[in-house]
Structures are given as structure tokens and as C-alpha cells.
mmCIF file of C-alpha atoms and ligand atoms in Angstrom:
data_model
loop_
_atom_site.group_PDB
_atom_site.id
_atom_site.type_symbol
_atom_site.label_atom_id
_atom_site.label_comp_id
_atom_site.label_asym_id
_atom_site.label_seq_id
_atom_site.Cartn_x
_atom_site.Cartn_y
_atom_site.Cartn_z
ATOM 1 C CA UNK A 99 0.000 0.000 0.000
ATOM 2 C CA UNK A 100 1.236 3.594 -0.815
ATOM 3 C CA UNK A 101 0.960 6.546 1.891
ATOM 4 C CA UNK A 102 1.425 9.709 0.042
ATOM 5 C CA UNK A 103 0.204 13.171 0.948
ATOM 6 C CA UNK A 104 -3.057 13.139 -1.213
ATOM 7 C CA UNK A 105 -4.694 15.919 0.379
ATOM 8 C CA UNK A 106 -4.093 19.070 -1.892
ATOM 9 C CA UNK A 107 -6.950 21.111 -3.148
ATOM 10 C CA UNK A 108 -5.600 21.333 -6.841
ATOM 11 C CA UNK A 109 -5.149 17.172 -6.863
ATOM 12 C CA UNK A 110 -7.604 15.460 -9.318
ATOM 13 C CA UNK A 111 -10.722 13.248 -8.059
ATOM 14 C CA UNK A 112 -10.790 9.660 -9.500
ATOM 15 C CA UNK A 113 -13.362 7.556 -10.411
ATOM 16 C CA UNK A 114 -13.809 4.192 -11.506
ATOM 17 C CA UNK A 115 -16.004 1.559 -12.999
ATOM 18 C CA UNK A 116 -16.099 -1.455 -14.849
ATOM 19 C CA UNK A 117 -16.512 0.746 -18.531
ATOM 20 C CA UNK A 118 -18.202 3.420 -19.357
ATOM 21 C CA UNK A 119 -20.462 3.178 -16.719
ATOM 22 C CA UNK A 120 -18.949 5.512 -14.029
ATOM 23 C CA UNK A 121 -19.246 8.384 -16.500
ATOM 24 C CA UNK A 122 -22.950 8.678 -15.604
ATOM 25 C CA UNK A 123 -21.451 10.169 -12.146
ATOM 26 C CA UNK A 124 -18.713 11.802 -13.280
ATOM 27 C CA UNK A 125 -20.541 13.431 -15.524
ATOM 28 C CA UNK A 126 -23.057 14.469 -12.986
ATOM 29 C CA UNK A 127 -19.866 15.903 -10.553
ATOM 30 C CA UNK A 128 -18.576 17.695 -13.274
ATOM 31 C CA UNK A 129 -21.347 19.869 -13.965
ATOM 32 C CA UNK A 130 -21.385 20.902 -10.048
ATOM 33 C CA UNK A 131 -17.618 20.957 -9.792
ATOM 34 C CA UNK A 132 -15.913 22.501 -12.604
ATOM 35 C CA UNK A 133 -12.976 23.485 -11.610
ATOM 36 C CA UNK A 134 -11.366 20.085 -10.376
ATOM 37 C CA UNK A 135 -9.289 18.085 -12.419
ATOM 38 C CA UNK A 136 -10.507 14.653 -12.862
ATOM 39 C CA UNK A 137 -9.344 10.989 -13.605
ATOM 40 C CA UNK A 138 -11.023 8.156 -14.999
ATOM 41 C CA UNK A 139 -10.541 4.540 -15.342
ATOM 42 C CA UNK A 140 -12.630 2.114 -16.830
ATOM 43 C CA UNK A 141 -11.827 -1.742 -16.416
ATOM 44 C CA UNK A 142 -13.076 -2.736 -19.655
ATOM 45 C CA UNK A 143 -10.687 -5.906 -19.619
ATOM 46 C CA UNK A 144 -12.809 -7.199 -16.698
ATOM 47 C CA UNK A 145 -16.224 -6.046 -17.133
ATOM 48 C CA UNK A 146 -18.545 -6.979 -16.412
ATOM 49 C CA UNK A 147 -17.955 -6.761 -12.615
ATOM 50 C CA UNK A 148 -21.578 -7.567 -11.630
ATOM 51 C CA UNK A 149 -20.704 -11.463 -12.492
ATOM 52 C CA UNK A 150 -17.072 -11.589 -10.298
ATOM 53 C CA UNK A 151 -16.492 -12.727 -7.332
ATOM 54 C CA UNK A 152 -15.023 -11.287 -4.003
ATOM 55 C CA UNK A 153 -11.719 -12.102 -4.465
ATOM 56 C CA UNK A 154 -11.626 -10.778 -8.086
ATOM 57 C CA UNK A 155 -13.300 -7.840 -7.412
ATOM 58 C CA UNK A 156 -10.762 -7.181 -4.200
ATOM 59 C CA UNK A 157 -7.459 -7.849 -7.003
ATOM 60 C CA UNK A 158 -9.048 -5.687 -9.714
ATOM 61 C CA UNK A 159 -10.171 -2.649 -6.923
ATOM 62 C CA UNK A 160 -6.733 -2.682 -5.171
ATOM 63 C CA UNK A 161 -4.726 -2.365 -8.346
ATOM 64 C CA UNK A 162 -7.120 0.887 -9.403
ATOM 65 C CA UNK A 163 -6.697 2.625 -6.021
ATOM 66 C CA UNK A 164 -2.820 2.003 -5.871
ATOM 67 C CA UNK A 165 -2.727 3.817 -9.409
ATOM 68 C CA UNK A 166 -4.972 6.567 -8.328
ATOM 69 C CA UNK A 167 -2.634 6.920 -4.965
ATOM 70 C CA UNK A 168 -0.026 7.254 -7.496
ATOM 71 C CA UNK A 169 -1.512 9.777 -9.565
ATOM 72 C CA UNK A 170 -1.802 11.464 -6.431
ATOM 73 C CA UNK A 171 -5.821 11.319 -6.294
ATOM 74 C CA UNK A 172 -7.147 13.739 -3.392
ATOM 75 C CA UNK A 173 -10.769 11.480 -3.589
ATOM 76 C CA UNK A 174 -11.881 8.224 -5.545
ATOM 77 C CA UNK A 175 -15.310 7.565 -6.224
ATOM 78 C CA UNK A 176 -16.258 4.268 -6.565
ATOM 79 C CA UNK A 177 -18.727 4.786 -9.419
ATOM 80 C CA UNK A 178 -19.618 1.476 -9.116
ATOM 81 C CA UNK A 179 -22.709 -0.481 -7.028
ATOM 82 C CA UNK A 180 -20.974 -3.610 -7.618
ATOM 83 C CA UNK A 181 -17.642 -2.877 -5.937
ATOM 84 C CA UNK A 182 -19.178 -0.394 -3.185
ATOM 85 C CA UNK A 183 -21.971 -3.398 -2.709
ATOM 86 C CA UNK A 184 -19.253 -5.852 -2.027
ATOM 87 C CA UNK A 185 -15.421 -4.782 -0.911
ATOM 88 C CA UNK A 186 -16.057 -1.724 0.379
ATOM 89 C CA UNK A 187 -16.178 -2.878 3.715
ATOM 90 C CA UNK A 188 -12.892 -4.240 2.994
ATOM 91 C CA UNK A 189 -10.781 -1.127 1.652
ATOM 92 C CA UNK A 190 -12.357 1.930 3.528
ATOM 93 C CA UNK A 191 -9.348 2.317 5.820
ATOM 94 C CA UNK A 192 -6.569 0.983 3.759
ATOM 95 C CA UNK A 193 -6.020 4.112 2.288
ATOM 96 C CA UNK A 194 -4.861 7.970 2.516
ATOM 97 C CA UNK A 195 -7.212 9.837 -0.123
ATOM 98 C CA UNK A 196 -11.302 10.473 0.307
ATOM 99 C CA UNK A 197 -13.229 7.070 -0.810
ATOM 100 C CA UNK A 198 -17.114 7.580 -1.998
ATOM 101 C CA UNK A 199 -18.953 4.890 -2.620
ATOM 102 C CA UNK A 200 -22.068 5.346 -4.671
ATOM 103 C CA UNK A 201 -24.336 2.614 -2.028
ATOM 104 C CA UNK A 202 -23.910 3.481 1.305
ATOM 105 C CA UNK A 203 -23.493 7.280 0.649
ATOM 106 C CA UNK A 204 -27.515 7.644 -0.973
ATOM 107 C CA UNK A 205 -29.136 4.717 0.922
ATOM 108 C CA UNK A 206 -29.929 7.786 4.102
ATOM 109 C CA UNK A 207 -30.780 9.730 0.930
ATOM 110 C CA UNK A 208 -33.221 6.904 -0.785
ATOM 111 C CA UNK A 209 -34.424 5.583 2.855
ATOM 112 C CA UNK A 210 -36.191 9.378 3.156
ATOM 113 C CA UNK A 211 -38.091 9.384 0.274
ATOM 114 C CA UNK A 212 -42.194 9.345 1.317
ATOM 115 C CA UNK A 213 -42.949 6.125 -0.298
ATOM 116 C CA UNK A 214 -43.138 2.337 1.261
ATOM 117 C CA UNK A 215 -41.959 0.572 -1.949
ATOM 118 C CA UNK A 216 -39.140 1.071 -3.763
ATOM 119 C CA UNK A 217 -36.884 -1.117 -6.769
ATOM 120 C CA UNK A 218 -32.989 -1.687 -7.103
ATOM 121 C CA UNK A 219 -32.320 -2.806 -10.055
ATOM 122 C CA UNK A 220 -28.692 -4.091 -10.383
ATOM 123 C CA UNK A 221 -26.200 -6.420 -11.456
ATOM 124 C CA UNK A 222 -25.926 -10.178 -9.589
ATOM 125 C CA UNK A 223 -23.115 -8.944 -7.231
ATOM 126 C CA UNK A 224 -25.073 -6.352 -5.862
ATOM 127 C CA UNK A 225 -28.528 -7.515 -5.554
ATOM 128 C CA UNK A 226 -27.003 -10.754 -3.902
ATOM 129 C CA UNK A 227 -24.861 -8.743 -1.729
ATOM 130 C CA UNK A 228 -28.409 -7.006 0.201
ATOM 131 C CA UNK A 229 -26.181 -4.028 0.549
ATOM 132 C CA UNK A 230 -28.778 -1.871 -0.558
ATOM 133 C CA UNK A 231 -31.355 -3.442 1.295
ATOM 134 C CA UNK A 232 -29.022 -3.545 4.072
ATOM 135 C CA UNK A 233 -28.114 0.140 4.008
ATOM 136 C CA UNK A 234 -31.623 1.290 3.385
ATOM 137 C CA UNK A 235 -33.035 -0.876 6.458
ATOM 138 C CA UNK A 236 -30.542 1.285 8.742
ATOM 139 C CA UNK A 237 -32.383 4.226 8.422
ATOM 140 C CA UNK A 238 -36.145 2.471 7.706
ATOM 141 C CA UNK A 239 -36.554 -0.570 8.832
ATOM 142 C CA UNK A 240 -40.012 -0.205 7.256
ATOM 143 C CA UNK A 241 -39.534 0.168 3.319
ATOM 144 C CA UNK A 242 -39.939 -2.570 1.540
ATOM 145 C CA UNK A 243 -37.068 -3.441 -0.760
ATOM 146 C CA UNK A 244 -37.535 -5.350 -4.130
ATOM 147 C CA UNK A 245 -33.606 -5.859 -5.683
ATOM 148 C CA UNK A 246 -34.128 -6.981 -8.858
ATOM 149 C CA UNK A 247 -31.384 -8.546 -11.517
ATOM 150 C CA UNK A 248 -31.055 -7.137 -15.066
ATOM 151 C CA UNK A 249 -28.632 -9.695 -16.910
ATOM 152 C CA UNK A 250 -28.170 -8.258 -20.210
ATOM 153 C CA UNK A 251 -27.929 -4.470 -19.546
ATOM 154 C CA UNK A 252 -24.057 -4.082 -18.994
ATOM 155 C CA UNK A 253 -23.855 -5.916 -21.985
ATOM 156 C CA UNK A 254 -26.447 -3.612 -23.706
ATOM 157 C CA UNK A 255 -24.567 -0.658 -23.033
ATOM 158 C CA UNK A 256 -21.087 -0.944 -23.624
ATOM 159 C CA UNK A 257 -22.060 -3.117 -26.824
ATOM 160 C CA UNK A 258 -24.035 0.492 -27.698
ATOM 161 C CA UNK A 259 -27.385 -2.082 -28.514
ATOM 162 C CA UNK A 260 -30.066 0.323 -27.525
ATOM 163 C CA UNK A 261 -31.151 0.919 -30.967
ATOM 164 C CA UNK A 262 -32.170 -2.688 -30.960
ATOM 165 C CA UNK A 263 -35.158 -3.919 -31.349
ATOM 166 C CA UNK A 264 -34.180 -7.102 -29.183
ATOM 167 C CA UNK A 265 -32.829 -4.925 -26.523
ATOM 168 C CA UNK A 266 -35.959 -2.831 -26.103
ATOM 169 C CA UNK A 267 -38.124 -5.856 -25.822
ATOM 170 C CA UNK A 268 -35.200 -7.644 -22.640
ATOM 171 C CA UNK A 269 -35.493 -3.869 -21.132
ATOM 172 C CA UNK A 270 -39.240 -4.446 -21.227
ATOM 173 C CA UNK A 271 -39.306 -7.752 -20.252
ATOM 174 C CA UNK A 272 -37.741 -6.675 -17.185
ATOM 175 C CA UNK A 273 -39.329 -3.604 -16.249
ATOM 176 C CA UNK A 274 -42.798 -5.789 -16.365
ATOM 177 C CA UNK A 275 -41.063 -8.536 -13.707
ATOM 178 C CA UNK A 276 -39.852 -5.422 -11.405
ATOM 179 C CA UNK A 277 -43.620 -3.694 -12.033
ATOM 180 C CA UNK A 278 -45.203 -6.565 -10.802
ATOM 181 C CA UNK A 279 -43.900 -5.549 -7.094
ATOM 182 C CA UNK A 280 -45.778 -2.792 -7.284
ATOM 183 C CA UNK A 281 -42.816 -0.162 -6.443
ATOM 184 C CA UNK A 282 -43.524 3.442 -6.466
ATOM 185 C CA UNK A 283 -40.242 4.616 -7.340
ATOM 186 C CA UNK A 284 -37.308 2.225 -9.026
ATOM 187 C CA UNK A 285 -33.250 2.986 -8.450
ATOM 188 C CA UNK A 286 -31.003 3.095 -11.428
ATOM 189 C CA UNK A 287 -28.632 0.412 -9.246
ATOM 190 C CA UNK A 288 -25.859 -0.084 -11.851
ATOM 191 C CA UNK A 289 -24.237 3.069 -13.017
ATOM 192 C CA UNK A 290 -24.237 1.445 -16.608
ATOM 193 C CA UNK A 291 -28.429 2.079 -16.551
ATOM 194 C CA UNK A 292 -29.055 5.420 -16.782
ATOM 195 C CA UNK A 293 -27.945 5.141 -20.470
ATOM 196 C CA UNK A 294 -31.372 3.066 -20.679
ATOM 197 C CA UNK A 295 -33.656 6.335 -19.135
ATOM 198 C CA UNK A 296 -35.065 7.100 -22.545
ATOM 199 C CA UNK A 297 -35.829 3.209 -22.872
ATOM 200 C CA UNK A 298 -37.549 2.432 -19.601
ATOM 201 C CA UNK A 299 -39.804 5.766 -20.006
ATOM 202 C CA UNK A 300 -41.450 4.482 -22.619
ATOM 203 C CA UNK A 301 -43.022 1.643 -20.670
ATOM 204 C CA UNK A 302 -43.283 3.613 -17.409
ATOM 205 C CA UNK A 303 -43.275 7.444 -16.258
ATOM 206 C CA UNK A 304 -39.934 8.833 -16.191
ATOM 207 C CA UNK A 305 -40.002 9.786 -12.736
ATOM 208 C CA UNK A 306 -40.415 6.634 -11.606
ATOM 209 C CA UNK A 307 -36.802 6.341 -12.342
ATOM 210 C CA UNK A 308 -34.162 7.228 -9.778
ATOM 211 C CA UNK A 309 -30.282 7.698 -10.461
ATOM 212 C CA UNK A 310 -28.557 8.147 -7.236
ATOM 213 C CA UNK A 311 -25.621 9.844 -8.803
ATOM 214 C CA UNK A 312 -27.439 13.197 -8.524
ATOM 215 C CA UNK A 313 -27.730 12.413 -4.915
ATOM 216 C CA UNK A 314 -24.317 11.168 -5.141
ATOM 217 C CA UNK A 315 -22.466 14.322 -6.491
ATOM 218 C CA UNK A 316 -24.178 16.275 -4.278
ATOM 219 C CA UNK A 317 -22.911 14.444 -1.498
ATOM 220 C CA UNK A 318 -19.251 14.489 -2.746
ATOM 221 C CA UNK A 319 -19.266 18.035 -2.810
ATOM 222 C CA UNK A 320 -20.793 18.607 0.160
ATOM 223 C CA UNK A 321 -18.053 16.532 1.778
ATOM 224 C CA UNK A 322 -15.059 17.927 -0.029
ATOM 225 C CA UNK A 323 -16.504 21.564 0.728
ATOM 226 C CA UNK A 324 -16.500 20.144 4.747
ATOM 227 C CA UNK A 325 -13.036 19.100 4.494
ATOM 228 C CA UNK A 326 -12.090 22.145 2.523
ATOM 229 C CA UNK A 327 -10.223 19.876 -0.472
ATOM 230 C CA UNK A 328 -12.294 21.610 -3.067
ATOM 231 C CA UNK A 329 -10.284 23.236 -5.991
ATOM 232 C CA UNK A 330 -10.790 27.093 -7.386
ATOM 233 C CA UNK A 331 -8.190 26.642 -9.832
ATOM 234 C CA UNK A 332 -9.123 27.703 -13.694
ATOM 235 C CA UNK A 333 -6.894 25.538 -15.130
ATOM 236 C CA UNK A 334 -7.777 21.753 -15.168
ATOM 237 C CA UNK A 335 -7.169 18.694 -16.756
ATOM 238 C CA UNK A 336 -8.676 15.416 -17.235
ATOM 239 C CA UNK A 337 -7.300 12.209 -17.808
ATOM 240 C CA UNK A 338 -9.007 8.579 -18.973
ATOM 241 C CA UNK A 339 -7.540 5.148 -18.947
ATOM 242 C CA UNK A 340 -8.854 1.824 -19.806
ATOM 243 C CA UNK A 341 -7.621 -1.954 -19.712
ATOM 244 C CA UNK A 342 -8.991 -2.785 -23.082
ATOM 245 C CA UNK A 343 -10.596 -1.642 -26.602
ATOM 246 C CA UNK A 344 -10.100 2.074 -26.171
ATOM 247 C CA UNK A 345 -11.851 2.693 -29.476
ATOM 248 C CA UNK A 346 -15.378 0.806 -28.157
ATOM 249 C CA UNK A 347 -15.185 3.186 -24.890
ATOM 250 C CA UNK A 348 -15.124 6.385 -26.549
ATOM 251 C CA UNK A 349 -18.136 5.175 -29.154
ATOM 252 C CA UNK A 350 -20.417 3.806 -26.494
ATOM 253 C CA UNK A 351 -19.506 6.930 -23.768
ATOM 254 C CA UNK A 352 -21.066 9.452 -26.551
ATOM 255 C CA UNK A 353 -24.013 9.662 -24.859
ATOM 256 C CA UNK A 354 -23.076 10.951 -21.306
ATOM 257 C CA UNK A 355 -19.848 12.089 -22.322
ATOM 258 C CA UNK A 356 -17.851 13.492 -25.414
ATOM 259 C CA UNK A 357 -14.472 12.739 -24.403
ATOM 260 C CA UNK A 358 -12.227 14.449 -27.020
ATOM 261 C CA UNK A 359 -9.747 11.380 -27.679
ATOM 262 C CA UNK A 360 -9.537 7.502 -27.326
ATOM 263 C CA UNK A 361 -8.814 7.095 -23.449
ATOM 264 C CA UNK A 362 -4.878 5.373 -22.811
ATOM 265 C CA UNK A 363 -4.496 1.785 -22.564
ATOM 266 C CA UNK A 364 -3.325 0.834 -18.796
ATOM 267 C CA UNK A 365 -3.241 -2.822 -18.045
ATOM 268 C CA UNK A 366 -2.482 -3.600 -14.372
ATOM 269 C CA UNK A 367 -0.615 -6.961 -14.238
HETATM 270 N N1 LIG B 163 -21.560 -0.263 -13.504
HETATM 271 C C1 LIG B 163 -21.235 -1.145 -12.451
HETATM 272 C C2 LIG B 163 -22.198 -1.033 -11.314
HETATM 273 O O1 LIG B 163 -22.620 0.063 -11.007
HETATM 274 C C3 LIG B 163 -20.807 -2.552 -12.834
HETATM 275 C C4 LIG B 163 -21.451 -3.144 -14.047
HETATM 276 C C5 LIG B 163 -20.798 -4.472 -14.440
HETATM 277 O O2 LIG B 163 -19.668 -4.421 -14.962
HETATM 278 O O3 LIG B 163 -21.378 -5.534 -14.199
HETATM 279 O O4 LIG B 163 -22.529 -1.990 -10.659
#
């Protein structure tokens, strides 16, 4: 593990995901904090994280945050349900720079909302995790809490399918199995499915559909504002990395984010 001195206003906040996904936060950040200088890295190579276990998640996670600590990373936002929903536990100490992740800091946030039903949908890892369920019950032990599976979405994404006819019709398909709950609200539980908003409000009212990453960035800046790590500088950067097909990241990213050039290749051995 690396100690370094990662707590300088002008030092970039990093975020991470399995692909493309994390940019539906990052995005979200940016547009309340400008003036930071941001990192990005997408682990393309093992996507999709919602299908790994533990132990994998734990190798992939570690070798991310050492880079980041490297970079010099003032915060890293784990952009991610998956890994928040299961190693977070495990890292929250291990290291010297601000770690957000997406689960436990909006479950207060979700637990508040007046309803008694709500959705997850997510990937395997998370919804078989409970962390969500878990994190929610802390706060109100009285919502009820339908997690809910969505197999092909990652896929759907980063593949840029949602055009297709046949992904409409599995998007459907599993909207009706959620709807059948009878939850008044739904949560966007895998940062990869807010690229399918326009898709799911077509078979159900758009506000019905919650993406905690507005919650999220909120909560980010709040926090750096409290701990006084928030940059005024005019001058910024940004920097993306990925552990495989470059090319595929920048073509299904469009949508949430134009990044100008192909992200750099960075595989962690
Ligand atoms: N986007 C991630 C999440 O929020 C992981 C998706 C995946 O690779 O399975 O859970």
C-alpha cells in the first residue's frame, strides 16, 4: 500500500467503474464541480464486474486505487454499485485519499423518500450482496425493498445495442417482472443504466426512475466543501484510462460524455 500526501486542493478526483459506466457520475460531478481536475478509469478488460467474485473484485479494486494513490488522487469515487456493494467494507481504511462509494453514501438519501416501496435494479453482485437493502433498512426498517437482476444491460450498453429492437423488448421484459412488485419509485442500481432512461420511459413514467448519482455528487461536494479539499483553480485537466478496446469506450460513452480522444491503454498486471 502507498501513503502519500493526497490531500491538496488542486489534486484530481478519480473515479472508476467497470466501462463506461462511471461516467454517468462523473458526468453528474462535473457539472457541479468545474474546476477540479478529474481521472477516470474504466476496467473494460474485466467487465462486467456484476458477475465476479469477491476475491476478483478485491485484485481488480486494489490495483485501481494504488494507481490513483499514485496519480496522487485527493478522492476516488467508486462509481460502481458492484464494488461499493461488495469490498467496500474491505478497503475503507486501507487508504490515505477520500473514498465515496455510490451505495452506502444515498441509501440515508433513498431511505427518506415518502414512499413504502421502492426497486434496485442491479447487477448479480449487488442484488445478492443485500447491501442496498441492508443500508436502506438502517435508516427504515419499514420500506420494503424489491432488488431486482437485469442480466443483459451491462452488456447492452457498452455493446451500444439500444437501438435494438431485441434490446428494447429484454429492457421491457424486465421492467414488467420489477412492475409486478408494485414499487412506487425504481433505483437506477448499476451506473451502466441510466444510459437506458429514454428506454424504460417508454413503458413507465420517467419519474419513476431514480439515479442516485445526482444524490451522489451532491454528497461528494458537500463533503469535499467540509473538508475544505475543493479546488478554485481555472486551469484543469482530465485524464481517462482503460484496460482494453479504447476505441469501443469512446463510441459507447457518446451519450453521457464526449471525451475528445480515445482514453490510454493501462493494463495492471
Ligand atoms: N456499472 C457497475 C455497477 O454500477 C458494474 C457493471 C458491471 O460491470 O457488471 O454496478
Amino acid at each position: 500500500m502507498t501513503i502519500l500526501d493526497n490531500k491538496n486542493k488542486t489534486n484530481p478526483i478519480a473515479f472508476f467503474d467497470s466501462g463506461v459506466g462511471g461516467l454517468t457520475v462523473m458526468n453528474k460531478v462535473k457539472k457541479i464541480l468545474p474546476c477540479e481536475n478529474y481521472l477516470y478509469y474504466g476496467d473494460t478488460l474485466h467487465m462486467p464486474y456484476g458477475e465476479k467474485s469477491k476475491e476478483q473484485l478485491l485484485k481488480y479494486s486494489e490495483a485501481i486505487f494504488e494507481f490513483f494513490a499514485q496519480k496522487g488522487a485527493k478522492a476516488v469515487v467508486m462509481a460502481c454499485n458492484t464494488t461499493s456493494s461488495v469490498i467496500y467494507e474491505d478497503v475503507k481504511n486501507k487508504y490515505n485519499f477520500k473514498l465515496y462509494p455510490i451505495v452506502q453514501s444515498v441509501s440515508e438519501i433513498l431511505s427518506k423518500l415518502p414512499i413504502e416501496r421502492i426497486g434496485i435494479f442491479a447487477t448479480r453482485a449487488t442484488i445478492e450482496s443485500g447491501a442496498y437493502q441492508r443500508e436502506i433498512f438502517k435508516y427504515n426498517p419499514s420500506m420494503k425493498v424489491f432488488g431486482q437482476h437485469c442480466p443483459d444491460w451491462v452488456h447492452i450498453v457498452e455493446e451500444n445495442l439500444l437501438k435494438d429492437k431485441k434490446s428494447i423488448a429484454t429492457v421491457k421484459a424486465d421492467l414488467d417482472r420489477m412492475l409486478k412488485n408494485n414499487p412506487e419509485k425504481i433505483v437506477l442500481g448499476c451506473t451502466h443504466y441510466p444510459f437506458l432512461a429514454d428506454i424504460l420511459s417508454e413503458f413507465a413514467p420517467r419519474d419513476m426512475f431514480i439515479d442516485p448519482a445526482v444524490d451522489f455528487a451532491e454528497f461528494i461536494k458537500k463533503d469535499l466543501s467540509n473538508a475544505n479539499l475543493l479546488n478554485d483553480t481555472e486551469q484543469t485537466y482530465e485524464e481517462f484510462f482503460v484496460s482494453s478496446n479504447p476505441k469501443q469506450f469512446k463510441i459507447a460513452s457518446e451519450m453521457f460524455y464526449k471525451l475528445e480522444k480515445e482514453p490510454n491503454l493501462l493494463i495492471f498486471e
